Amino acid sequence: MRALIIKHDHLSTPGYVGERLAQRGYVLDELLVVPEDRFTDPGVGCTFPEVEDFDLVVALGAPWSVDHTDLIGPWIAPELTLLASAHARGIPVLGICFGGQALATALGGRVERSPRFELGWTNIHTDARWLVPDGPWFQFHGDRWVLPPGAWEIARNDVASQAFVHGRSMGVQFHPELTSETLAAWLAHGGDAMARKLGLDPGELLARTREEAQAARLRAHLLVDAFLALSDSDSSPARPAPTSHPAEIERSGNGHDGT
């Protein structure tokens, strides 16, 4: 089995999500969209592979906004096409933060600015704890998605929708993949200044992330396992009921939702 991992920048890694996919038998094919030497000038061209060559797609985060086509126009349109094509073919897509916003946009939703920037460990309210536990999850975003038609929101907080499912695909606004090494890289490349602007101590954020490492890895692994169970189902899930077991999720019986 092959998983396409879309890395939008050199600082983002599949972390705990990639670790669990590998444990579950997936070969990870990582595609770096913006090379390190173009990090401050991300309007590069990128040749995306044929999506039918993969069994699963993971779109990771990015420091840019999906709708900032003046910055990332050369590659965001082809990526949205790839995500829409994968979903339409029944190839599961897991979108994380920017990747979740891109997935929502590809399926007919859009992106807007959040009422406030979220940075740090937070709890969320979830309707499907078997799929997305309450957390805490690490947040690092100033945008949020507007749900695409046919999507079911399964988690949220007072700032943004935090998770949705659409057919065999899922978007999450938080970062289940995050490791302390990745956060250290983010802080060293602008995150430190952002944290201080928000009145946060970067050192405390990193220390908390190290403290959370074992539990965060477990939560991420459980999320990946549940996502794979969701994507392996024979019919698309309808609105998840508040439950702790996947067998209790209602089924629509309408087959795969394409776009």
CSV table of N, CA and C in Angstrom, one decimal, residues 48-137:
chain,number,residue,atom,x,y,z
A,48,PHE,N,2.6,17.3,-9.6
A,48,PHE,CA,2.0,16.3,-8.7
A,48,PHE,C,1.8,15.0,-9.4
A,49,PRO,N,2.0,13.9,-8.7
A,49,PRO,CA,1.9,12.6,-9.3
A,49,PRO,C,0.5,12.2,-9.7
A,50,GLU,N,0.3,11.1,-10.4
A,50,GLU,CA,-1.0,10.6,-10.7
A,50,GLU,C,-1.6,10.0,-9.5
A,51,VAL,N,-2.7,10.5,-9.1
A,51,VAL,CA,-3.3,10.1,-7.8
A,51,VAL,C,-3.7,8.6,-7.7
A,52,GLU,N,-4.0,8.1,-8.9
A,52,GLU,CA,-4.5,6.7,-8.9
A,52,GLU,C,-3.4,5.7,-8.6
A,53,ASP,N,-2.1,6.2,-8.5
A,53,ASP,CA,-1.0,5.3,-8.1
A,53,ASP,C,-0.9,5.1,-6.6
A,54,PHE,N,-1.9,5.8,-5.8
A,54,PHE,CA,-1.8,5.7,-4.4
A,54,PHE,C,-3.1,5.2,-3.8
A,55,ASP,N,-2.9,4.7,-2.6
A,55,ASP,CA,-4.1,4.1,-1.8
A,55,ASP,C,-4.6,5.1,-0.8
A,56,LEU,N,-3.9,6.2,-0.6
A,56,LEU,CA,-4.2,7.1,0.5
A,56,LEU,C,-3.4,8.4,0.3
A,57,VAL,N,-4.0,9.6,0.6
A,57,VAL,CA,-3.3,10.8,0.5
A,57,VAL,C,-3.4,11.6,1.8
A,58,VAL,N,-2.3,12.1,2.3
A,58,VAL,CA,-2.2,13.0,3.5
A,58,VAL,C,-1.7,14.3,3.0
A,59,ALA,N,-2.4,15.4,3.3
A,59,ALA,CA,-2.0,16.7,3.0
A,59,ALA,C,-1.7,17.4,4.3
A,60,LEU,N,-0.4,17.8,4.5
A,60,LEU,CA,0.0,18.4,5.7
A,60,LEU,C,-0.2,19.9,5.8
A,61,GLY,N,0.3,20.5,6.9
A,61,GLY,CA,0.1,21.9,7.1
A,61,GLY,C,1.0,22.8,6.3
A,62,ALA,N,0.9,24.1,6.4
A,62,ALA,CA,1.7,25.0,5.7
A,62,ALA,C,1.6,26.4,6.4
A,63,PRO,N,2.6,27.3,6.2
A,63,PRO,CA,2.5,28.6,6.8
A,63,PRO,C,1.8,29.6,6.0
A,64,TRP,N,1.2,29.2,4.9
A,64,TRP,CA,0.5,30.1,4.0
A,64,TRP,C,-1.0,29.9,4.1
A,65,SER,N,-1.8,30.7,3.4
A,65,SER,CA,-3.2,30.6,3.3
A,65,SER,C,-3.6,30.0,2.0
A,66,VAL,N,-4.6,29.1,2.0
A,66,VAL,CA,-5.0,28.4,0.8
A,66,VAL,C,-5.5,29.4,-0.3
A,67,ASP,N,-6.1,30.5,0.2
A,67,ASP,CA,-6.7,31.4,-0.8
A,67,ASP,C,-5.7,32.6,-1.2
A,68,HIS,N,-4.5,32.5,-0.7
A,68,HIS,CA,-3.5,33.5,-1.1
A,68,HIS,C,-2.8,33.1,-2.4
A,69,THR,N,-3.6,33.2,-3.5
A,69,THR,CA,-3.1,32.7,-4.8
A,69,THR,C,-1.9,33.6,-5.3
A,70,ASP,N,-1.8,34.8,-4.7
A,70,ASP,CA,-0.7,35.7,-5.1
A,70,ASP,C,0.6,35.1,-4.7
A,71,LEU,N,0.6,34.3,-3.6
A,71,LEU,CA,1.8,33.7,-3.1
A,71,LEU,C,2.0,32.3,-3.6
A,72,ILE,N,0.9,31.5,-3.6
A,72,ILE,CA,1.1,30.0,-3.9
A,72,ILE,C,0.3,29.6,-5.1
A,73,GLY,N,-0.1,30.6,-6.0
A,73,GLY,CA,-1.0,30.2,-7.1
A,73,GLY,C,-0.5,29.2,-8.0
A,74,PRO,N,0.8,29.1,-8.3
A,74,PRO,CA,1.3,28.1,-9.3
A,74,PRO,C,1.0,26.6,-8.9
A,75,TRP,N,0.9,26.4,-7.5
A,75,TRP,CA,0.8,25.0,-7.1
A,75,TRP,C,-0.5,24.7,-6.4
A,76,ILE,N,-1.2,25.7,-5.8
A,76,ILE,CA,-2.4,25.3,-5.0
A,76,ILE,C,-3.5,24.8,-5.9
A,77,ALA,N,-3.7,25.4,-7.1
A,77,ALA,CA,-4.8,24.9,-8.0
A,77,ALA,C,-4.5,23.5,-8.4
A,78,PRO,N,-3.3,23.1,-8.8
A,78,PRO,CA,-3.1,21.7,-9.1
A,78,PRO,C,-3.3,20.7,-7.9
A,79,GLU,N,-2.9,21.2,-6.7
A,79,GLU,CA,-3.2,20.4,-5.6
A,79,GLU,C,-4.6,20.2,-5.3
A,80,LEU,N,-5.4,21.3,-5.4
A,80,LEU,CA,-6.9,21.2,-5.1
A,80,LEU,C,-7.5,20.2,-6.1
A,81,THR,N,-7.0,20.2,-7.4
A,81,THR,CA,-7.5,19.2,-8.4
A,81,THR,C,-7.1,17.8,-8.0
A,82,LEU,N,-5.9,17.6,-7.5
A,82,LEU,CA,-5.5,16.3,-7.0
A,82,LEU,C,-6.4,15.8,-5.9
A,83,LEU,N,-6.6,16.7,-4.9
A,83,LEU,CA,-7.4,16.2,-3.8
A,83,LEU,C,-8.9,15.9,-4.2
A,84,ALA,N,-9.4,16.7,-5.0
A,84,ALA,CA,-10.8,16.5,-5.5
A,84,ALA,C,-10.8,15.2,-6.3
A,85,SER,N,-9.8,14.9,-7.1
A,85,SER,CA,-9.7,13.7,-7.9
A,85,SER,C,-9.6,12.5,-7.1
A,86,ALA,N,-8.7,12.5,-6.0
A,86,ALA,CA,-8.6,11.4,-5.1
A,86,ALA,C,-9.9,11.1,-4.4
A,87,HIS,N,-10.6,12.1,-3.9
A,87,HIS,CA,-11.8,11.9,-3.2
A,87,HIS,C,-12.9,11.3,-4.2
A,88,ALA,N,-12.9,11.8,-5.4
A,88,ALA,CA,-13.9,11.3,-6.3
A,88,ALA,C,-13.7,9.8,-6.7
A,89,ARG,N,-12.4,9.4,-6.7
A,89,ARG,CA,-12.0,8.1,-7.0
A,89,ARG,C,-12.2,7.1,-5.8
A,90,GLY,N,-12.5,7.6,-4.7
A,90,GLY,CA,-12.7,6.8,-3.5
A,90,GLY,C,-11.3,6.6,-2.8
A,91,ILE,N,-10.3,7.4,-3.1
A,91,ILE,CA,-9.0,7.3,-2.4
A,91,ILE,C,-9.1,8.2,-1.2
A,92,PRO,N,-9.0,7.7,0.0
A,92,PRO,CA,-9.1,8.5,1.2
A,92,PRO,C,-8.1,9.6,1.3
A,93,VAL,N,-8.5,10.7,1.7
A,93,VAL,CA,-7.7,11.9,1.9
A,93,VAL,C,-7.8,12.3,3.4
A,94,LEU,N,-6.6,12.5,4.0
A,94,LEU,CA,-6.6,13.1,5.4
A,94,LEU,C,-5.9,14.4,5.3
A,95,GLY,N,-6.7,15.5,5.5
A,95,GLY,CA,-6.1,16.9,5.4
A,95,GLY,C,-5.9,17.4,6.8
A,96,ILE,N,-4.7,17.9,7.1
A,96,ILE,CA,-4.3,18.4,8.4
A,96,ILE,C,-4.0,19.9,8.3
A,97,CYS,N,-4.7,20.7,9.1
A,97,CYS,CA,-4.6,22.1,9.2
A,97,CYS,C,-4.7,22.8,7.8
A,98,PHE,N,-3.7,23.3,7.2
A,98,PHE,CA,-3.7,23.8,5.8
A,98,PHE,C,-4.3,22.8,4.9
A,99,GLY,N,-3.8,21.5,5.1
A,99,GLY,CA,-4.3,20.4,4.3
A,99,GLY,C,-5.8,20.2,4.4
A,100,GLY,N,-6.3,20.3,5.6
A,100,GLY,CA,-7.8,20.2,5.9
A,100,GLY,C,-8.5,21.3,5.2
A,101,GLN,N,-8.0,22.6,5.2
A,101,GLN,CA,-8.6,23.7,4.6
A,101,GLN,C,-8.6,23.5,3.0
A,102,ALA,N,-7.5,22.9,2.5
A,102,ALA,CA,-7.4,22.7,1.1
A,102,ALA,C,-8.4,21.6,0.7
A,103,LEU,N,-8.5,20.6,1.5
A,103,LEU,CA,-9.5,19.5,1.2
A,103,LEU,C,-10.9,20.1,1.2
A,104,ALA,N,-11.3,20.9,2.2
A,104,ALA,CA,-12.6,21.6,2.2
A,104,ALA,C,-12.8,22.4,1.0
A,105,THR,N,-11.8,23.2,0.6
A,105,THR,CA,-11.9,24.0,-0.6
A,105,THR,C,-12.1,23.1,-1.9
A,106,ALA,N,-11.3,22.1,-2.0
A,106,ALA,CA,-11.4,21.2,-3.1
A,106,ALA,C,-12.7,20.5,-3.3
A,107,LEU,N,-13.5,20.4,-2.2
A,107,LEU,CA,-14.8,19.7,-2.2
A,107,LEU,C,-15.9,20.7,-2.3
A,108,GLY,N,-15.6,22.0,-2.5
A,108,GLY,CA,-16.7,23.0,-2.7
A,108,GLY,C,-16.8,23.9,-1.5
A,109,GLY,N,-16.0,23.8,-0.5
A,109,GLY,CA,-16.1,24.8,0.6
A,109,GLY,C,-15.1,26.0,0.3
A,110,ARG,N,-14.7,26.6,1.3
A,110,ARG,CA,-13.8,27.7,1.2
A,110,ARG,C,-13.0,28.0,2.5
A,111,VAL,N,-12.1,28.9,2.4
A,111,VAL,CA,-11.3,29.3,3.6
A,111,VAL,C,-11.6,30.7,4.0
A,112,GLU,N,-11.6,31.0,5.3
A,112,GLU,CA,-11.8,32.4,5.8
A,112,GLU,C,-10.9,32.6,6.9
A,113,ARG,N,-10.7,33.8,7.3
A,113,ARG,CA,-9.8,34.1,8.5
A,113,ARG,C,-10.6,33.8,9.8
A,114,SER,N,-9.9,33.2,10.7
A,114,SER,CA,-10.4,32.9,12.0
A,114,SER,C,-10.6,34.2,12.9
A,115,PRO,N,-11.6,34.2,13.8
A,115,PRO,CA,-11.7,35.3,14.6
A,115,PRO,C,-10.5,35.6,15.5
A,116,ARG,N,-9.7,34.7,15.8
A,116,ARG,CA,-8.5,34.9,16.5
A,116,ARG,C,-7.5,33.7,16.2
A,117,PHE,N,-6.2,34.0,16.3
A,117,PHE,CA,-5.2,33.0,16.0
A,117,PHE,C,-5.2,32.0,17.1
A,118,GLU,N,-5.1,30.7,16.8
A,118,GLU,CA,-5.0,29.6,17.8
A,118,GLU,C,-3.6,29.1,17.7
A,119,LEU,N,-2.9,29.1,18.9
A,119,LEU,CA,-1.6,28.5,19.0
A,119,LEU,C,-1.4,27.9,20.4
A,120,GLY,N,-1.1,26.6,20.4
A,120,GLY,CA,-0.9,25.9,21.6
A,120,GLY,C,-1.9,24.7,21.8
A,121,TRP,N,-1.8,24.1,23.0
A,121,TRP,CA,-2.5,22.9,23.2
A,121,TRP,C,-3.9,23.2,23.7
A,122,THR,N,-5.0,22.7,23.0
A,122,THR,CA,-6.3,23.0,23.4
A,122,THR,C,-7.2,21.7,23.3
A,123,ASN,N,-8.3,21.7,24.1
A,123,ASN,CA,-9.3,20.7,24.0
A,123,ASN,C,-10.4,21.1,23.0
A,124,ILE,N,-11.1,20.2,22.4
A,124,ILE,CA,-12.1,20.5,21.5
A,124,ILE,C,-13.4,19.7,21.9
A,125,HIS,N,-14.5,20.0,21.3
A,125,HIS,CA,-15.7,19.2,21.6
A,125,HIS,C,-15.9,18.3,20.4
A,126,THR,N,-16.0,17.1,20.6
A,126,THR,CA,-16.2,16.1,19.5
A,126,THR,C,-17.4,15.3,19.6
A,127,ASP,N,-18.1,15.0,18.5
A,127,ASP,CA,-19.3,14.2,18.5
A,127,ASP,C,-18.9,12.7,18.2
A,128,ALA,N,-17.7,12.4,17.9
A,128,ALA,CA,-17.3,11.0,17.6
A,128,ALA,C,-15.9,10.8,18.2
A,129,ARG,N,-15.9,10.5,19.5
A,129,ARG,CA,-14.6,10.4,20.2
A,129,ARG,C,-13.8,9.2,19.7
A,130,TRP,N,-14.5,8.2,19.1
A,130,TRP,CA,-13.7,7.0,18.6
A,130,TRP,C,-12.9,7.5,17.4
A,131,LEU,N,-13.3,8.5,16.8
A,131,LEU,CA,-12.6,9.0,15.6
A,131,LEU,C,-11.6,10.2,15.9
A,132,VAL,N,-12.2,11.2,16.6
A,132,VAL,CA,-11.4,12.3,17.0
A,132,VAL,C,-11.6,12.6,18.5
A,133,PRO,N,-10.7,12.1,19.4
A,133,PRO,CA,-10.8,12.3,20.8
A,133,PRO,C,-10.8,13.8,21.1
A,134,ASP,N,-11.2,14.2,22.4
A,134,ASP,CA,-11.3,15.6,22.8
A,134,ASP,C,-9.9,16.2,22.8
A,135,GLY,N,-8.9,15.5,22.9
A,135,GLY,CA,-7.5,16.1,23.0
A,135,GLY,C,-6.9,16.0,24.4
A,136,PRO,N,-5.9,16.9,24.7
A,136,PRO,CA,-5.6,18.1,23.9
A,136,PRO,C,-4.9,17.9,22.6
A,137,TRP,N,-5.1,18.8,21.7
A,137,TRP,CA,-4.5,18.8,20.3
A,137,TRP,C,-3.8,20.1,20.2
